[in-house]
């Protein structure tokens, strides 16, 4: 059920939606438990997530370090701003080696209708230029591959 949509909204936001055949509880767990994150939050093929720490509470910190099979690494960290299990998770986003200016804000909302869950992420950046850099980064491909992995994981959770 790959109905992924990635669209700009306003001057600074990107809205990402996809529907999953899973409960919002399972999806929330997949976002807040490192053992699950390491299995799906990988981006395009060839990447792993060997470093994945997350303290899922307001003020809790996280750090992810991706490693490509060719040896490249990319790290990101942030703080949990809001967490309301199993409906909402809001975190900041700052790359260890910034490739866009400023800090991002990720706002995940999960809405279940009994059979499926609408997964909505609103990404907010400090400027339109930063937002546009992210849109032009090829993020759609990485998101699509990650969310396909998430869908597979949700089937066995």
Short mmCIF file of N, CA and C in Angstrom, two decimals:
data_model
loop_
_atom_site.label_atom_id
_atom_site.label_comp_id
_atom_site.label_asym_id
_atom_site.label_seq_id
_atom_site.Cartn_x
_atom_site.Cartn_y
_atom_site.Cartn_z
N UNK A 1 0.86 -1.19 0.00
CA UNK A 1 0.00 0.00 0.00
C UNK A 1 0.89 1.23 0.00
N UNK A 2 1.64 1.44 -1.06
CA UNK A 2 2.56 2.57 -1.11
C UNK A 2 1.88 3.78 -1.72
N UNK A 3 1.20 4.54 -0.87
CA UNK A 3 0.53 5.77 -1.30
C UNK A 3 1.28 6.99 -0.78
N UNK A 4 2.60 6.90 -0.76
CA UNK A 4 3.44 7.97 -0.21
C UNK A 4 3.24 9.27 -0.98
N UNK A 5 3.04 10.33 -0.21
CA UNK A 5 2.96 11.69 -0.77
C UNK A 5 3.94 12.56 0.01
N UNK A 6 4.73 13.34 -0.71
CA UNK A 6 5.68 14.29 -0.14
C UNK A 6 5.41 15.62 -0.82
N UNK A 7 4.83 16.58 -0.08
CA UNK A 7 4.44 17.85 -0.71
C UNK A 7 4.88 19.04 0.14
N UNK A 8 5.33 20.12 -0.53
CA UNK A 8 5.62 21.34 0.21
C UNK A 8 4.32 21.96 0.70
N UNK A 9 4.40 22.63 1.84
CA UNK A 9 3.23 23.32 2.40
C UNK A 9 3.72 24.64 3.00
N UNK A 10 3.08 25.72 2.59
CA UNK A 10 3.54 27.03 3.05
C UNK A 10 4.96 27.26 2.57
N UNK A 11 5.69 28.11 3.27
CA UNK A 11 7.05 28.44 2.88
C UNK A 11 8.10 27.53 3.49
N UNK A 12 7.79 26.89 4.64
CA UNK A 12 8.86 26.19 5.37
C UNK A 12 8.57 24.72 5.66
N UNK A 13 7.41 24.21 5.26
CA UNK A 13 7.02 22.86 5.65
C UNK A 13 7.04 21.88 4.49
N UNK A 14 7.22 20.61 4.85
CA UNK A 14 7.00 19.48 3.96
C UNK A 14 6.03 18.57 4.69
N UNK A 15 4.99 18.14 3.99
CA UNK A 15 4.02 17.21 4.57
C UNK A 15 4.17 15.86 3.88
N UNK A 16 4.39 14.84 4.70
CA UNK A 16 4.59 13.47 4.22
C UNK A 16 3.45 12.62 4.73
N UNK A 17 2.74 11.93 3.84
CA UNK A 17 1.67 11.04 4.27
C UNK A 17 1.84 9.67 3.62
N UNK A 18 1.44 8.67 4.37
CA UNK A 18 1.37 7.31 3.85
C UNK A 18 0.45 6.52 4.78
N UNK A 19 -0.34 5.64 4.19
CA UNK A 19 -1.24 4.79 4.95
C UNK A 19 -0.59 3.42 5.13
N UNK A 20 -0.72 2.88 6.34
CA UNK A 20 -0.18 1.55 6.66
C UNK A 20 -1.31 0.65 7.14
N UNK A 21 -1.23 -0.63 6.80
CA UNK A 21 -2.18 -1.62 7.31
C UNK A 21 -1.66 -2.14 8.64
N UNK A 22 -1.75 -1.28 9.66
CA UNK A 22 -1.27 -1.62 10.99
C UNK A 22 -1.88 -0.65 11.99
N UNK A 23 -1.86 -1.05 13.24
CA UNK A 23 -2.38 -0.17 14.29
C UNK A 23 -1.39 0.96 14.55
N UNK A 24 -1.91 2.06 15.06
CA UNK A 24 -1.03 3.17 15.39
C UNK A 24 -0.08 2.80 16.53
N UNK A 25 -0.49 1.86 17.40
CA UNK A 25 0.39 1.40 18.47
C UNK A 25 1.66 0.76 17.91
N UNK A 26 1.49 -0.09 16.90
CA UNK A 26 2.65 -0.74 16.28
C UNK A 26 3.56 0.28 15.59
N UNK A 27 2.95 1.21 14.87
CA UNK A 27 3.74 2.23 14.18
C UNK A 27 4.48 3.09 15.19
N UNK A 28 3.81 3.46 16.26
CA UNK A 28 4.44 4.27 17.31
C UNK A 28 5.64 3.52 17.90
N UNK A 29 5.46 2.23 18.18
CA UNK A 29 6.58 1.42 18.68
C UNK A 29 7.74 1.41 17.69
N UNK A 30 7.42 1.32 16.39
CA UNK A 30 8.47 1.28 15.37
C UNK A 30 9.27 2.59 15.33
N UNK A 31 8.66 3.68 15.76
CA UNK A 31 9.33 4.98 15.82
C UNK A 31 10.06 5.23 17.13
N UNK A 32 9.72 4.51 18.18
CA UNK A 32 10.25 4.85 19.50
C UNK A 32 11.10 3.76 20.14
N UNK A 33 11.31 2.65 19.44
CA UNK A 33 12.14 1.57 19.98
C UNK A 33 13.31 1.32 19.03
N UNK A 34 14.54 1.56 19.53
CA UNK A 34 15.72 1.42 18.66
C UNK A 34 15.81 0.08 17.95
N UNK A 35 15.39 -1.01 18.58
CA UNK A 35 15.50 -2.32 17.91
C UNK A 35 14.65 -2.37 16.66
N UNK A 36 13.57 -1.58 16.60
CA UNK A 36 12.76 -1.51 15.39
C UNK A 36 13.30 -0.47 14.42
N UNK A 37 13.70 0.70 14.92
CA UNK A 37 14.25 1.75 14.06
C UNK A 37 15.41 1.23 13.23
N UNK A 38 16.28 0.42 13.83
CA UNK A 38 17.45 -0.12 13.13
C UNK A 38 17.07 -1.03 11.96
N UNK A 39 15.82 -1.47 11.94
CA UNK A 39 15.39 -2.39 10.88
C UNK A 39 14.71 -1.68 9.72
N UNK A 40 14.25 -0.43 9.92
CA UNK A 40 13.52 0.21 8.82
C UNK A 40 14.01 1.61 8.47
N UNK A 41 14.55 2.38 9.41
CA UNK A 41 14.90 3.78 9.16
C UNK A 41 16.29 3.87 8.52
N UNK A 42 16.39 3.36 7.29
CA UNK A 42 17.69 3.20 6.65
C UNK A 42 17.88 4.03 5.39
N UNK A 43 16.82 4.59 4.85
CA UNK A 43 16.96 5.33 3.59
C UNK A 43 17.21 4.39 2.43
N UNK A 44 17.91 4.85 1.40
CA UNK A 44 18.14 4.02 0.22
C UNK A 44 18.98 2.78 0.54
N UNK A 45 18.87 1.81 -0.32
CA UNK A 45 19.63 0.56 -0.18
C UNK A 45 21.11 0.85 0.01
N UNK A 46 21.76 0.05 0.84
CA UNK A 46 23.19 0.20 1.08
C UNK A 46 23.53 0.83 2.41
N UNK A 47 22.52 1.34 3.12
CA UNK A 47 22.75 2.01 4.40
C UNK A 47 22.31 1.11 5.56
N UNK A 48 22.99 1.27 6.69
CA UNK A 48 22.60 0.63 7.95
C UNK A 48 22.52 1.71 9.02
N UNK A 49 22.00 1.36 10.17
CA UNK A 49 21.87 2.30 11.29
C UNK A 49 22.53 1.68 12.52
N UNK A 50 23.88 1.64 12.54
CA UNK A 50 24.57 0.97 13.64
C UNK A 50 24.47 1.72 14.97
N UNK A 51 24.27 3.04 14.94
CA UNK A 51 24.11 3.80 16.17
C UNK A 51 22.68 4.34 16.21
N UNK A 52 21.93 3.93 17.23
CA UNK A 52 20.53 4.35 17.34
C UNK A 52 20.17 4.39 18.82
N UNK A 53 20.22 5.59 19.39
CA UNK A 53 19.82 5.76 20.79
C UNK A 53 18.64 6.72 20.82
N UNK A 54 17.71 6.45 21.72
CA UNK A 54 16.51 7.27 21.83
C UNK A 54 15.94 7.14 23.23
N UNK A 55 15.70 8.27 23.86
CA UNK A 55 15.06 8.32 25.17
C UNK A 55 13.67 8.92 24.94
N UNK A 56 12.64 8.07 24.75
CA UNK A 56 11.32 8.55 24.32
C UNK A 56 10.48 9.19 25.43
N UNK A 57 10.91 10.37 25.84
CA UNK A 57 10.16 11.17 26.82
C UNK A 57 10.43 12.64 26.52
N UNK A 58 9.55 13.54 26.96
CA UNK A 58 9.81 14.96 26.71
C UNK A 58 11.18 15.36 27.27
N UNK A 59 11.98 15.98 26.42
CA UNK A 59 13.34 16.37 26.81
C UNK A 59 14.36 15.28 26.55
N UNK A 60 13.89 14.07 26.22
CA UNK A 60 14.81 12.97 25.92
C UNK A 60 15.54 13.23 24.62
N UNK A 61 16.74 12.72 24.53
CA UNK A 61 17.56 12.94 23.34
C UNK A 61 17.65 11.68 22.50
N UNK A 62 17.97 11.88 21.22
CA UNK A 62 18.23 10.75 20.34
C UNK A 62 19.47 11.04 19.50
N UNK A 63 20.09 9.98 19.02
CA UNK A 63 21.21 10.11 18.10
C UNK A 63 21.19 8.91 17.16
N UNK A 64 21.22 9.19 15.86
CA UNK A 64 21.29 8.16 14.84
C UNK A 64 22.57 8.37 14.04
N UNK A 65 23.24 7.27 13.70
CA UNK A 65 24.41 7.34 12.82
C UNK A 65 24.23 6.26 11.76
N UNK A 66 24.02 6.71 10.53
CA UNK A 66 23.88 5.79 9.41
C UNK A 66 25.26 5.52 8.81
N UNK A 67 25.45 4.31 8.29
CA UNK A 67 26.71 3.97 7.62
C UNK A 67 26.38 3.30 6.30
N UNK A 68 27.01 3.80 5.23
CA UNK A 68 26.83 3.20 3.90
C UNK A 68 27.85 2.09 3.71
N UNK A 69 27.53 1.15 2.86
CA UNK A 69 28.43 0.03 2.61
C UNK A 69 29.78 0.49 2.04
N UNK A 70 29.84 1.71 1.49
CA UNK A 70 31.12 2.23 0.99
C UNK A 70 31.91 2.97 2.06
N UNK A 71 31.40 2.99 3.31
CA UNK A 71 32.11 3.60 4.43
C UNK A 71 31.65 4.98 4.83
N UNK A 72 30.87 5.66 3.98
CA UNK A 72 30.36 6.98 4.36
C UNK A 72 29.49 6.87 5.60
N UNK A 73 29.47 7.93 6.41
CA UNK A 73 28.61 7.99 7.59
C UNK A 73 27.84 9.30 7.60
N UNK A 74 26.66 9.25 8.22
CA UNK A 74 25.83 10.44 8.36
C UNK A 74 25.12 10.35 9.71
N UNK A 75 25.30 11.36 10.55
CA UNK A 75 24.69 11.37 11.86
C UNK A 75 23.65 12.46 12.02
N UNK A 76 22.71 12.20 12.90
CA UNK A 76 21.64 13.16 13.19
C UNK A 76 21.27 13.00 14.66
N UNK A 77 20.93 14.11 15.29
CA UNK A 77 20.51 14.05 16.68
C UNK A 77 19.42 15.09 16.92
N UNK A 78 18.79 14.98 18.06
CA UNK A 78 17.74 15.93 18.42
C UNK A 78 17.15 15.62 19.77
N UNK A 79 16.05 16.30 20.05
CA UNK A 79 15.37 16.22 21.34
C UNK A 79 13.90 15.93 21.10
N UNK A 80 13.33 15.09 21.96
CA UNK A 80 11.89 14.84 21.94
C UNK A 80 11.21 16.04 22.58
N UNK A 81 10.37 16.72 21.80
CA UNK A 81 9.64 17.88 22.31
C UNK A 81 8.31 17.47 22.93
N UNK A 82 7.58 16.59 22.22
CA UNK A 82 6.28 16.10 22.70
C UNK A 82 6.16 14.63 22.37
N UNK A 83 5.51 13.88 23.27
CA UNK A 83 5.24 12.47 23.00
C UNK A 83 3.92 12.12 23.66
N UNK A 84 2.97 11.66 22.86
CA UNK A 84 1.64 11.26 23.34
C UNK A 84 1.33 9.91 22.71
N UNK A 85 1.70 8.86 23.41
CA UNK A 85 1.52 7.51 22.89
C UNK A 85 0.04 7.21 22.74
N UNK A 86 -0.41 6.67 21.63
CA UNK A 86 0.29 6.29 20.40
C UNK A 86 -0.05 7.21 19.24
N UNK A 87 -0.35 8.46 19.53
CA UNK A 87 -0.86 9.37 18.50
C UNK A 87 0.13 10.38 17.93
N UNK A 88 1.11 10.79 18.73
CA UNK A 88 1.88 11.97 18.34
C UNK A 88 3.30 11.92 18.89
N UNK A 89 4.25 12.30 18.05
CA UNK A 89 5.65 12.40 18.45
C UNK A 89 6.24 13.60 17.73
N UNK A 90 6.87 14.49 18.50
CA UNK A 90 7.50 15.67 17.91
C UNK A 90 8.96 15.72 18.37
N UNK A 91 9.87 15.84 17.41
CA UNK A 91 11.30 15.89 17.70
C UNK A 91 11.98 16.98 16.89
N UNK A 92 13.09 17.47 17.41
CA UNK A 92 13.94 18.35 16.62
C UNK A 92 14.88 17.49 15.79
N UNK A 93 15.52 18.10 14.80
CA UNK A 93 16.42 17.38 13.89
C UNK A 93 17.59 18.27 13.55
N UNK A 94 18.80 17.76 13.84
CA UNK A 94 20.01 18.50 13.49
C UNK A 94 21.06 17.48 13.06
N UNK A 95 21.56 17.63 11.85
CA UNK A 95 22.57 16.71 11.35
C UNK A 95 23.92 17.04 11.97
N UNK A 96 24.72 16.01 12.25
CA UNK A 96 26.04 16.21 12.84
C UNK A 96 26.91 17.06 11.93
N UNK A 97 26.80 16.84 10.62
CA UNK A 97 27.45 17.70 9.63
C UNK A 97 26.35 18.34 8.80
N UNK A 98 25.88 19.52 9.23
CA UNK A 98 24.70 20.13 8.61
C UNK A 98 24.85 20.29 7.10
N UNK A 99 23.83 19.85 6.37
CA UNK A 99 23.80 20.02 4.92
C UNK A 99 22.67 20.96 4.50
N UNK A 100 21.88 21.40 5.47
CA UNK A 100 20.93 22.48 5.25
C UNK A 100 21.00 23.39 6.47
N UNK A 101 20.70 24.68 6.31
CA UNK A 101 20.84 25.61 7.42
C UNK A 101 19.76 25.43 8.49
N UNK A 102 20.17 25.55 9.74
CA UNK A 102 19.23 25.53 10.86
C UNK A 102 18.83 24.15 11.31
N UNK A 103 17.87 24.16 12.22
CA UNK A 103 17.35 22.94 12.83
C UNK A 103 15.96 22.66 12.28
N UNK A 104 15.65 21.39 12.08
CA UNK A 104 14.32 20.99 11.63
C UNK A 104 13.45 20.55 12.80
N UNK A 105 12.15 20.54 12.57
CA UNK A 105 11.19 20.04 13.55
C UNK A 105 10.34 18.99 12.85
N UNK A 106 10.29 17.79 13.42
CA UNK A 106 9.52 16.67 12.86
C UNK A 106 8.30 16.44 13.73
N UNK A 107 7.13 16.42 13.13
CA UNK A 107 5.88 16.27 13.86
C UNK A 107 5.11 15.09 13.26
N UNK A 108 5.11 13.95 13.97
CA UNK A 108 4.43 12.74 13.52
C UNK A 108 3.06 12.63 14.17
N UNK A 109 2.02 12.41 13.36
CA UNK A 109 0.67 12.16 13.86
C UNK A 109 0.16 10.87 13.24
N UNK A 110 -0.50 10.05 14.05
CA UNK A 110 -1.04 8.77 13.59
C UNK A 110 -2.54 8.76 13.84
N UNK A 111 -3.31 8.47 12.79
CA UNK A 111 -4.77 8.44 12.87
C UNK A 111 -5.26 7.10 12.34
N UNK A 112 -5.88 6.32 13.21
CA UNK A 112 -6.33 4.97 12.86
C UNK A 112 -7.82 4.96 12.57
N UNK A 113 -8.20 4.18 11.55
CA UNK A 113 -9.63 4.06 11.22
C UNK A 113 -10.17 2.66 11.47
N UNK A 114 -9.40 1.81 12.13
CA UNK A 114 -9.85 0.46 12.41
C UNK A 114 -9.14 -0.58 11.55
N UNK A 115 -8.86 -0.26 10.30
CA UNK A 115 -8.17 -1.18 9.40
C UNK A 115 -6.79 -0.67 9.00
N UNK A 116 -6.68 0.64 8.89
CA UNK A 116 -5.42 1.24 8.48
C UNK A 116 -5.11 2.44 9.37
N UNK A 117 -3.87 2.90 9.28
CA UNK A 117 -3.45 4.10 10.03
C UNK A 117 -2.84 5.09 9.05
N UNK A 118 -3.34 6.31 9.08
CA UNK A 118 -2.76 7.39 8.30
C UNK A 118 -1.59 7.95 9.10
N UNK A 119 -0.44 7.90 8.47
CA UNK A 119 0.83 8.34 9.05
C UNK A 119 1.13 9.69 8.41
N UNK A 120 1.18 10.74 9.20
CA UNK A 120 1.44 12.08 8.68
C UNK A 120 2.63 12.67 9.42
N UNK A 121 3.63 13.10 8.66
CA UNK A 121 4.78 13.79 9.24
C UNK A 121 4.83 15.18 8.62
N UNK A 122 4.88 16.19 9.47
CA UNK A 122 5.09 17.56 9.02
C UNK A 122 6.50 17.94 9.43
N UNK A 123 7.33 18.25 8.44
CA UNK A 123 8.69 18.70 8.68
C UNK A 123 8.70 20.22 8.53
N UNK A 124 9.24 20.92 9.52
CA UNK A 124 9.31 22.38 9.47
C UNK A 124 10.77 22.81 9.54
N UNK A 125 11.16 23.68 8.63
CA UNK A 125 12.53 24.17 8.56
C UNK A 125 12.59 25.65 8.86
N UNK A 126 13.79 26.15 9.11
CA UNK A 126 13.95 27.55 9.51
C UNK A 126 13.74 28.53 8.37
N UNK A 127 13.79 28.03 7.13
CA UNK A 127 13.63 28.92 5.98
C UNK A 127 13.10 28.14 4.79
N UNK A 128 12.59 28.86 3.82
CA UNK A 128 12.16 28.25 2.56
C UNK A 128 13.36 27.62 1.85
N UNK A 129 14.50 28.29 1.91
CA UNK A 129 15.71 27.77 1.25
C UNK A 129 16.10 26.41 1.85
N UNK A 130 16.05 26.29 3.17
CA UNK A 130 16.37 25.01 3.82
C UNK A 130 15.36 23.95 3.41
N UNK A 131 14.08 24.30 3.43
CA UNK A 131 13.03 23.36 3.02
C UNK A 131 13.25 22.88 1.59
N UNK A 132 13.58 23.82 0.69
CA UNK A 132 13.79 23.47 -0.71
C UNK A 132 15.02 22.58 -0.90
N UNK A 133 16.07 22.80 -0.11
CA UNK A 133 17.25 21.93 -0.17
C UNK A 133 16.88 20.50 0.18
N UNK A 134 16.06 20.34 1.21
CA UNK A 134 15.64 19.01 1.63
C UNK A 134 14.78 18.37 0.54
N UNK A 135 13.84 19.12 -0.02
CA UNK A 135 13.00 18.58 -1.10
C UNK A 135 13.83 18.11 -2.29
N UNK A 136 14.91 18.83 -2.59
CA UNK A 136 15.73 18.50 -3.76
C UNK A 136 16.79 17.44 -3.46
N UNK A 137 16.82 16.93 -2.23
CA UNK A 137 17.88 16.00 -1.81
C UNK A 137 17.65 14.56 -2.27
N UNK A 138 16.51 14.27 -2.85
CA UNK A 138 16.20 12.88 -3.17
C UNK A 138 15.52 12.17 -2.02
N UNK A 139 15.00 12.92 -1.08
CA UNK A 139 14.40 12.35 0.12
C UNK A 139 13.25 11.40 -0.20
N UNK A 140 12.54 11.64 -1.29
CA UNK A 140 11.38 10.82 -1.63
C UNK A 140 11.79 9.35 -1.78
N UNK A 141 12.90 9.11 -2.47
CA UNK A 141 13.38 7.74 -2.67
C UNK A 141 13.74 7.07 -1.34
N UNK A 142 14.49 7.79 -0.50
CA UNK A 142 14.88 7.24 0.80
C UNK A 142 13.68 6.98 1.69
N UNK A 143 12.72 7.90 1.69
CA UNK A 143 11.49 7.70 2.47
C UNK A 143 10.72 6.50 1.96
N UNK A 144 10.58 6.41 0.65
CA UNK A 144 9.83 5.31 0.06
C UNK A 144 10.43 3.96 0.44
N UNK A 145 11.74 3.84 0.33
CA UNK A 145 12.39 2.57 0.68
C UNK A 145 12.28 2.30 2.18
N UNK A 146 12.45 3.33 3.00
CA UNK A 146 12.32 3.14 4.46
C UNK A 146 10.90 2.73 4.83
N UNK A 147 9.91 3.40 4.26
CA UNK A 147 8.51 3.08 4.60
C UNK A 147 8.10 1.72 4.07
N UNK A 148 8.69 1.26 2.96
CA UNK A 148 8.43 -0.11 2.50
C UNK A 148 8.98 -1.10 3.53
N UNK A 149 10.17 -0.82 4.07
CA UNK A 149 10.73 -1.67 5.12
C UNK A 149 9.85 -1.64 6.37
N UNK A 150 9.35 -0.44 6.71
CA UNK A 150 8.47 -0.32 7.86
C UNK A 150 7.22 -1.17 7.65
N UNK A 151 6.64 -1.11 6.47
CA UNK A 151 5.45 -1.91 6.18
C UNK A 151 5.75 -3.41 6.39
N UNK A 152 6.88 -3.86 5.91
CA UNK A 152 7.26 -5.27 6.09
C UNK A 152 7.44 -5.60 7.58
N UNK A 153 8.08 -4.70 8.31
CA UNK A 153 8.29 -4.92 9.74
C UNK A 153 6.96 -4.97 10.49
N UNK A 154 6.03 -4.09 10.16
CA UNK A 154 4.74 -4.03 10.85
C UNK A 154 3.97 -5.34 10.70
N UNK A 155 4.17 -6.03 9.58
CA UNK A 155 3.48 -7.32 9.36
C UNK A 155 3.91 -8.38 10.35
N UNK A 156 5.14 -8.30 10.84
CA UNK A 156 5.67 -9.35 11.74
C UNK A 156 5.74 -8.91 13.21
N UNK A 157 5.45 -7.67 13.49
CA UNK A 157 5.50 -7.19 14.88
C UNK A 157 4.31 -7.73 15.68
#
